[in-house]
Tab-separated table of C-alpha atoms in Angstrom:
chain	number	residue	atom	x	y	z
A	1	MET	CA	90.830	95.308	64.270
A	2	GLU	CA	92.383	97.613	66.878
A	3	GLU	CA	95.961	98.814	66.569
A	4	LYS	CA	98.137	99.658	69.578
A	5	LYS	CA	101.875	100.236	69.848
A	6	GLY	CA	103.558	96.855	69.618
A	7	ILE	CA	100.339	94.802	69.583
A	8	THR	CA	97.525	93.975	67.224
A	9	LEU	CA	94.148	92.906	68.563
A	10	ASN	CA	91.728	90.964	66.390
A	11	ILE	CA	88.240	91.111	67.874
A	12	GLY	CA	86.299	87.910	67.289
A	13	GLY	CA	83.455	85.944	68.813
A	14	GLU	CA	85.733	84.153	71.298
A	15	GLY	CA	87.362	87.206	72.835
A	16	LEU	CA	90.424	89.170	71.855
A	17	ILE	CA	93.220	87.387	70.033
A	18	GLU	CA	96.405	89.259	70.876
A	19	ASP	CA	99.249	88.837	68.443
A	20	VAL	CA	102.373	87.584	70.208
A	21	LEU	CA	105.080	90.219	70.081
A	22	THR	CA	107.815	89.717	67.478
A	23	LYS	CA	111.473	90.579	68.046
A	24	GLU	CA	111.160	93.538	65.697
A	25	GLU	CA	108.159	94.895	67.587
A	26	LEU	CA	109.919	94.419	70.925
A	27	ASP	CA	113.013	96.217	69.620
A	28	ARG	CA	110.879	99.259	68.783
A	29	LEU	CA	109.597	99.547	72.356
A	30	THR	CA	111.484	101.618	74.918
A	31	PRO	CA	111.595	100.874	78.651
A	32	SER	CA	109.280	103.860	79.171
A	33	ASP	CA	106.835	102.397	76.637
A	34	VAL	CA	106.719	99.159	78.619
A	35	ILE	CA	106.127	100.984	81.894
A	36	ALA	CA	103.269	102.878	80.257
A	37	LEU	CA	101.744	99.606	79.003
A	38	LEU	CA	101.921	98.063	82.473
A	39	LYS	CA	100.390	101.159	84.060
A	40	ALA	CA	97.541	101.150	81.556
A	41	GLY	CA	96.968	97.440	82.102
A	42	ASN	CA	96.914	97.878	85.869
A	43	GLN	CA	94.366	100.664	85.513
A	44	ARG	CA	92.119	98.311	83.535
A	45	PHE	CA	92.559	95.673	86.255
A	46	VAL	CA	91.596	98.138	88.983
A	47	GLN	CA	88.526	99.186	86.998
A	48	GLY	CA	87.499	95.569	86.371
A	49	ALA	CA	87.912	96.032	82.620
A	50	ILE	CA	90.600	93.444	81.917
A	51	THR	CA	90.923	92.089	78.396
A	52	LEU	CA	89.028	88.933	77.452
A	53	ARG	CA	91.673	86.851	75.678
A	54	ASN	CA	91.511	83.760	73.523
A	55	HIS	CA	94.218	81.802	75.327
A	56	ARG	CA	93.869	78.783	73.064
A	57	GLU	CA	94.795	80.923	70.072
A	58	GLN	CA	97.550	82.726	71.979
A	59	VAL	CA	99.157	79.417	72.927
A	60	ARG	CA	99.371	78.462	69.251
A	61	LYS	CA	100.801	81.855	68.290
A	62	ALA	CA	103.499	81.640	70.995
A	63	VAL	CA	104.849	78.219	70.020
A	64	LYS	CA	107.668	79.440	67.757
A	65	GLY	CA	109.218	81.946	70.161
A	66	GLN	CA	108.797	84.468	72.935
A	67	TYR	CA	109.765	88.116	73.301
A	68	PRO	CA	108.264	89.300	76.611
A	69	LYS	CA	108.313	93.011	77.318
A	70	ALA	CA	109.431	92.731	80.958
A	71	ILE	CA	110.474	90.437	83.764
A	72	VAL	CA	108.596	90.804	87.044
A	73	LEU	CA	109.995	89.553	90.343
A	74	SER	CA	107.018	88.887	92.586
A	75	CYS	CA	106.228	87.234	95.882
A	76	ILE	CA	104.656	83.767	95.702
A	77	ASP	CA	101.480	85.098	97.324
A	78	SER	CA	98.481	83.605	95.512
A	79	ARG	CA	96.591	86.880	95.920
A	80	VAL	CA	98.972	88.629	93.509
A	81	PRO	CA	98.117	87.247	90.033
A	82	VAL	CA	100.883	89.065	88.171
A	83	GLU	CA	99.672	88.740	84.574
A	84	ASP	CA	96.145	89.744	85.560
A	85	VAL	CA	97.370	92.676	87.671
A	86	PHE	CA	98.899	94.182	84.520
A	87	ASP	CA	96.277	92.805	82.108
A	88	ARG	CA	98.877	90.948	80.082
A	89	GLY	CA	98.527	87.707	78.156
A	90	ILE	CA	100.570	84.693	77.101
A	91	GLY	CA	104.069	85.676	75.966
A	92	ASP	CA	103.912	89.172	77.493
A	93	LEU	CA	105.889	88.782	80.725
A	94	PHE	CA	108.580	86.725	82.345
A	95	VAL	CA	107.577	86.168	85.979
A	96	ALA	CA	109.909	85.010	88.760
A	97	ARG	CA	108.263	84.273	92.094
A	98	ILE	CA	109.787	83.744	95.512
A	99	ALA	CA	108.465	84.487	99.002
A	100	GLY	CA	109.475	88.038	99.852
A	101	ASN	CA	110.480	88.884	96.254
A	102	PHE	CA	114.232	88.926	96.941
A	103	VAL	CA	116.969	88.035	94.467
A	104	ASN	CA	119.480	85.226	94.458
A	105	GLU	CA	121.955	83.954	91.872
A	106	ASP	CA	119.355	81.960	89.967
A	107	ILE	CA	116.876	84.814	89.736
A	108	LEU	CA	119.635	87.228	88.670
A	109	GLY	CA	120.568	84.777	85.934
A	110	SER	CA	116.943	84.593	84.877
A	111	MET	CA	116.771	88.392	84.704
A	112	GLU	CA	119.925	88.491	82.587
A	113	PHE	CA	118.421	85.897	80.255
A	114	ALA	CA	115.216	87.898	79.978
A	115	CYS	CA	116.910	91.221	79.226
A	116	HIS	CA	120.272	90.478	77.628
A	117	VAL	CA	119.342	87.355	75.678
A	118	THR	CA	115.645	87.769	74.918
A	119	GLY	CA	115.408	91.567	74.864
A	120	SER	CA	113.008	92.464	77.671
A	121	LYS	CA	113.062	96.191	78.405
A	122	LEU	CA	112.093	96.273	82.073
A	123	VAL	CA	112.926	94.640	85.412
A	124	LEU	CA	110.131	95.210	87.914
A	125	VAL	CA	110.492	94.192	91.562
A	126	LEU	CA	106.924	93.869	92.828
A	127	GLY	CA	106.251	93.864	96.564
A	128	HIS	CA	102.765	93.843	98.048
A	129	LYS	CA	100.781	94.944	101.078
A	130	HIS	CA	100.048	92.449	103.867
A	131	CYS	CA	103.091	90.364	102.877
A	132	GLY	CA	103.342	87.231	104.999
A	133	ALA	CA	107.095	86.896	104.448
A	134	ILE	CA	107.687	90.454	105.640
A	135	LYS	CA	105.503	89.881	108.692
A	136	SER	CA	107.411	86.687	109.445
A	137	VAL	CA	110.790	88.392	109.377
A	138	ILE	CA	109.431	91.093	111.701
A	139	ASP	CA	108.248	88.333	114.060
A	140	ASP	CA	111.635	86.561	113.758
A	141	VAL	CA	109.982	83.307	112.722
A	142	LYS	CA	112.256	80.265	112.799
A	143	LEU	CA	111.117	77.087	111.048
A	144	GLY	CA	113.149	74.745	108.860
A	145	ASN	CA	114.343	76.286	105.607
A	146	ILE	CA	112.042	79.248	106.194
A	147	THR	CA	114.612	80.524	108.705
A	148	ARG	CA	117.334	80.809	106.073
A	149	MET	CA	114.922	82.263	103.546
A	150	LEU	CA	113.804	85.008	105.941
A	151	ALA	CA	117.443	85.904	106.609
A	152	LYS	CA	117.466	87.352	103.068
A	153	LEU	CA	114.822	89.874	104.168
A	154	LYS	CA	116.515	91.024	107.377
A	155	PRO	CA	118.393	93.904	105.673
A	156	ALA	CA	115.002	95.499	104.947
A	157	LEU	CA	114.050	95.172	108.611
A	158	GLU	CA	117.363	96.696	109.672
A	159	ALA	CA	116.909	99.543	107.176
A	160	SER	CA	113.584	100.315	108.882
A	161	SER	CA	115.077	100.550	112.379
A	162	GLY	CA	114.588	104.323	112.453
A	163	TYR	CA	110.826	103.947	112.177
A	164	ASP	CA	109.072	106.037	114.830
A	165	GLY	CA	106.253	103.772	115.933
A	166	GLU	CA	105.380	100.227	116.947
A	167	LYS	CA	107.742	97.827	115.182
A	168	SER	CA	105.443	94.812	115.022
A	169	SER	CA	103.734	92.717	112.361
A	170	THR	CA	100.362	93.948	113.591
A	171	ASN	CA	101.256	97.527	112.655
A	172	GLU	CA	100.409	97.668	108.945
A	173	ASP	CA	102.219	100.971	108.551
A	174	PHE	CA	105.463	99.387	109.763
A	175	VAL	CA	104.900	96.313	107.600
A	176	GLN	CA	104.482	98.641	104.610
A	177	ARG	CA	107.706	100.458	105.531
A	178	VAL	CA	109.689	97.214	105.612
A	179	THR	CA	108.031	96.046	102.377
A	180	GLU	CA	109.098	99.209	100.550
A	181	GLN	CA	112.620	98.990	101.945
A	182	ASN	CA	112.832	95.402	100.744
A	183	VAL	CA	111.888	96.440	97.204
A	184	LEU	CA	114.421	99.297	97.175
A	185	LEU	CA	117.215	97.140	98.579
A	186	THR	CA	116.431	94.409	96.048
A	187	ILE	CA	116.706	96.904	93.184
A	188	ASN	CA	120.089	98.053	94.470
A	189	GLN	CA	121.209	94.450	94.875
A	190	ILE	CA	120.286	93.698	91.259
A	191	ARG	CA	122.427	96.610	90.087
A	192	LYS	CA	125.312	95.627	92.357
A	193	GLU	CA	125.361	91.889	91.665
A	194	SER	CA	124.555	91.955	87.951
A	195	PRO	CA	127.054	94.053	85.991
A	196	ILE	CA	125.203	92.995	82.835
A	197	LEU	CA	121.911	94.535	83.949
A	198	ALA	CA	123.598	97.569	85.480
A	199	GLU	CA	125.357	98.315	82.196
A	200	MET	CA	122.169	97.837	80.200
A	201	GLU	CA	120.401	100.295	82.484
A	202	GLN	CA	123.222	102.820	82.162
A	203	LYS	CA	122.872	102.595	78.380
A	204	ASP	CA	119.076	103.147	78.660
A	205	GLN	CA	118.424	99.718	77.171
A	206	ILE	CA	116.382	98.704	80.221
A	207	LYS	CA	114.958	100.175	83.396
A	208	ILE	CA	115.043	98.549	86.827
A	209	ILE	CA	112.172	99.778	88.972
A	210	GLY	CA	109.958	98.747	91.843
A	211	GLY	CA	106.302	98.638	92.655
A	212	ILE	CA	103.968	97.889	95.547
A	213	TYR	CA	100.712	96.045	94.899
A	214	ASP	CA	97.795	97.188	97.046
A	215	MET	CA	95.669	94.141	97.818
A	216	ASP	CA	92.799	96.331	98.951
A	217	THR	CA	92.440	98.138	95.612
A	218	GLY	CA	94.434	96.159	93.050
A	219	LYS	CA	96.525	99.236	92.238
A	220	VAL	CA	100.289	99.126	91.757
A	221	ASP	CA	102.238	102.137	92.980
A	222	PHE	CA	105.383	102.350	90.867
A	223	LEU	CA	108.699	103.339	92.436
A	224	GLU	CA	110.557	104.636	89.400
A	225	ASP	CA	112.925	107.220	90.836
A	226	VAL	CA	115.245	104.816	92.619
A	227	THR	CA	118.941	105.686	92.716
């Protein structure tokens, strides 16, 4: 048996059986603890050393309740497998996914449920390299409901107007600039439009941070010092 902060791993013949976090164990974790756990998990993912889990057993253990450590807002991109990226198992994370990882009323409500009701300690806005939604807003794509969806990302494009270089979707450096701006603006929007989360962050009950997933390496660069 291997003991880690907030988790107990029982090593058996069918892989690791990770005990589902209890409310008491979650309460003992700080937002910084959760960030450290996600960073360590991402390092294992990058190294190809992700945990072999007994999902069948985890499903049974999670039936009576859930106390995830964090809520992650991610793009819908199928190349960003959020739980795997952080080497987390069943019951570890809330995950909200929408193209371009922006927030709306429903996602804000989901974040408030995760943190204020359930006790999650972290809100992570996760952008990624080579984002199709970001490239589409740069190209001013117009198609059905996609048009209105991309309008939510235009503030990030406008915030990147001072970029000194080719402002096109074929310039990966510019795409990265807009992607980062989108994450930062989304974090600020969460604080502005959710007084509940803003107050929790001010009281150090949660942290609201960003990250960029590098599809080429699997590494997440965390953007913690956002004001």
